[in-house]
Amino acid sequence: MPNLFLVMLGGAAGAGLRYGVGQAASRAFGPGFPWGTLIVNMTGSLLVGLLAAILLRDGAAADRASWLLLVVGGLGGYTTFSSFSLELLRMAEGGQVAVAFGYAAGSVIAGLALAAGGFALGRAAA
């Protein structure tokens, strides 16, 4: 099965699951806090750690098709926070704690700044 198809298949399933979790969280807890996003990000982080431990051996995917379907596609469609978390973990495990901290802080600060900038541009264009 071509790699792109595996990623797309997993991505569609992950995105659908993300939507379902968001809807269920909104019904259960109300719209006052982004519980769905928090649940998706935290469960995605747990799952990427679990799948990495199972599928990665010696720094390479033991089963590339499973990695593409479940991690790149599935968790990529479910949440990109899971990839971010795994990258931070691997940096920290590799002794790059300062780099990991800079990556985390920079990603959050830059992401927020870019979202605010995009929102301002969108408002100005409307």
Short mmCIF file of C-alpha atoms in Angstrom, two decimals:
data_model
loop_
_atom_site.label_atom_id
_atom_site.label_comp_id
_atom_site.label_asym_id
_atom_site.label_seq_id
_atom_site.Cartn_x
_atom_site.Cartn_y
_atom_site.Cartn_z
CA MET A 1 0.00 0.00 0.00
CA PRO A 2 1.54 3.36 -0.96
CA ASN A 3 2.83 5.45 1.94
CA LEU A 4 0.69 8.47 1.11
CA PHE A 5 -2.48 6.36 1.17
CA LEU A 6 -1.58 5.00 4.62
CA VAL A 7 -1.04 8.53 5.96
CA MET A 8 -4.29 9.77 4.41
CA LEU A 9 -6.29 6.82 5.74
CA GLY A 10 -4.91 7.26 9.24
CA GLY A 11 -5.36 11.04 9.04
CA ALA A 12 -9.03 10.73 8.12
CA ALA A 13 -9.65 8.34 11.00
CA GLY A 14 -7.73 10.55 13.43
CA ALA A 15 -9.55 13.71 12.37
CA GLY A 16 -12.92 11.98 12.73
CA LEU A 17 -11.96 10.72 16.16
CA ARG A 18 -10.83 14.20 17.18
CA TYR A 19 -14.19 15.62 16.11
CA GLY A 20 -16.05 12.93 18.07
CA VAL A 21 -14.02 13.51 21.22
CA GLY A 22 -14.60 17.27 20.93
CA GLN A 23 -18.35 16.80 20.54
CA ALA A 24 -18.56 14.36 23.46
CA ALA A 25 -16.50 16.65 25.70
CA SER A 26 -18.67 19.63 24.83
CA ARG A 27 -21.84 17.69 25.70
CA ALA A 28 -20.33 16.34 28.91
CA PHE A 29 -18.59 19.46 30.24
CA GLY A 30 -20.13 22.39 28.38
CA PRO A 31 -18.49 24.96 26.12
CA GLY A 32 -16.80 27.09 28.81
CA PHE A 33 -13.35 25.47 28.50
CA PRO A 34 -11.69 23.64 25.58
CA TRP A 35 -11.95 20.22 27.24
CA GLY A 36 -12.06 18.42 23.92
CA THR A 37 -8.75 19.91 22.81
CA LEU A 38 -7.15 19.15 26.17
CA ILE A 39 -8.39 15.56 26.12
CA VAL A 40 -7.23 15.06 22.53
CA ASN A 41 -3.79 16.54 23.20
CA MET A 42 -3.23 14.53 26.37
CA THR A 43 -4.50 11.22 24.99
CA GLY A 44 -2.54 11.82 21.79
CA SER A 45 0.62 12.35 23.83
CA LEU A 46 0.00 9.14 25.75
CA LEU A 47 -0.65 7.22 22.54
CA VAL A 48 2.42 8.54 20.72
CA GLY A 49 4.60 7.45 23.63
CA LEU A 50 3.00 4.03 23.69
CA LEU A 51 3.26 3.56 19.93
CA ALA A 52 6.84 4.85 19.81
CA ALA A 53 7.85 2.34 22.49
CA ILE A 54 6.17 -0.46 20.57
CA LEU A 55 7.06 0.48 16.98
CA LEU A 56 10.48 2.14 17.25
CA ARG A 57 13.52 -0.01 17.58
CA ASP A 58 17.05 1.33 17.31
CA GLY A 59 15.75 4.69 16.07
CA ALA A 60 13.90 3.26 13.07
CA ALA A 61 10.32 2.19 12.62
CA ALA A 62 10.11 -1.57 13.05
CA ASP A 63 7.02 -1.62 10.86
CA ARG A 64 7.00 1.45 8.60
CA ALA A 65 3.44 0.85 7.41
CA SER A 66 2.13 0.75 10.98
CA TRP A 67 4.10 3.90 11.86
CA LEU A 68 2.73 5.79 8.86
CA LEU A 69 -0.85 4.65 9.44
CA LEU A 70 -1.05 5.00 13.22
CA VAL A 71 1.41 7.76 14.14
CA VAL A 72 1.96 9.99 11.12
CA GLY A 73 -1.60 9.69 9.82
CA GLY A 74 -3.75 8.66 12.78
CA LEU A 75 -2.21 10.77 15.51
CA GLY A 76 -1.34 13.48 12.99
CA GLY A 77 -5.03 13.81 12.18
CA TYR A 78 -5.99 13.45 15.83
CA THR A 79 -3.47 15.98 17.15
CA THR A 80 -0.09 17.40 16.15
CA PHE A 81 0.56 17.97 19.84
CA SER A 82 1.46 14.29 20.06
CA SER A 83 4.33 14.71 17.58
CA PHE A 84 5.47 17.82 19.43
CA SER A 85 5.49 15.86 22.72
CA LEU A 86 7.47 12.98 21.22
CA GLU A 87 10.01 15.37 19.70
CA LEU A 88 10.49 17.04 23.09
CA LEU A 89 10.89 13.68 24.80
CA ARG A 90 13.49 12.52 22.29
CA MET A 91 15.45 15.77 22.68
CA ALA A 92 15.39 15.47 26.46
CA GLU A 93 16.38 11.78 26.33
CA GLY A 94 19.25 12.75 24.04
CA GLY A 95 20.55 15.20 26.63
CA GLN A 96 19.30 18.27 24.78
CA VAL A 97 17.19 19.58 27.65
CA ALA A 98 17.90 23.26 26.91
CA VAL A 99 17.06 22.76 23.24
CA ALA A 100 13.84 20.97 24.21
CA PHE A 101 12.88 23.78 26.56
CA GLY A 102 13.62 26.39 23.88
CA TYR A 103 11.63 24.44 21.32
CA ALA A 104 8.66 24.15 23.69
CA ALA A 105 8.68 27.79 24.79
CA GLY A 106 9.39 29.08 21.30
CA SER A 107 6.64 26.97 19.75
CA VAL A 108 4.03 28.17 22.22
CA ILE A 109 5.06 31.83 22.07
CA ALA A 110 5.54 31.93 18.28
CA GLY A 111 2.35 29.94 17.69
CA LEU A 112 0.34 32.33 19.82
CA ALA A 113 1.92 35.36 18.13
CA LEU A 114 1.26 33.95 14.66
CA ALA A 115 -2.32 33.03 15.52
CA ALA A 116 -2.88 36.59 16.81
CA GLY A 117 -1.26 38.02 13.68
CA GLY A 118 -3.36 35.86 11.39
CA PHE A 119 -6.49 36.77 13.31
CA ALA A 120 -5.66 40.48 13.01
CA LEU A 121 -5.01 40.12 9.27
CA GLY A 122 -8.30 38.27 8.85
CA ARG A 123 -10.20 40.94 10.72
CA ALA A 124 -8.54 43.68 8.67
CA ALA A 125 -9.41 41.90 5.41
CA ALA A 126 -13.06 41.33 6.39
#
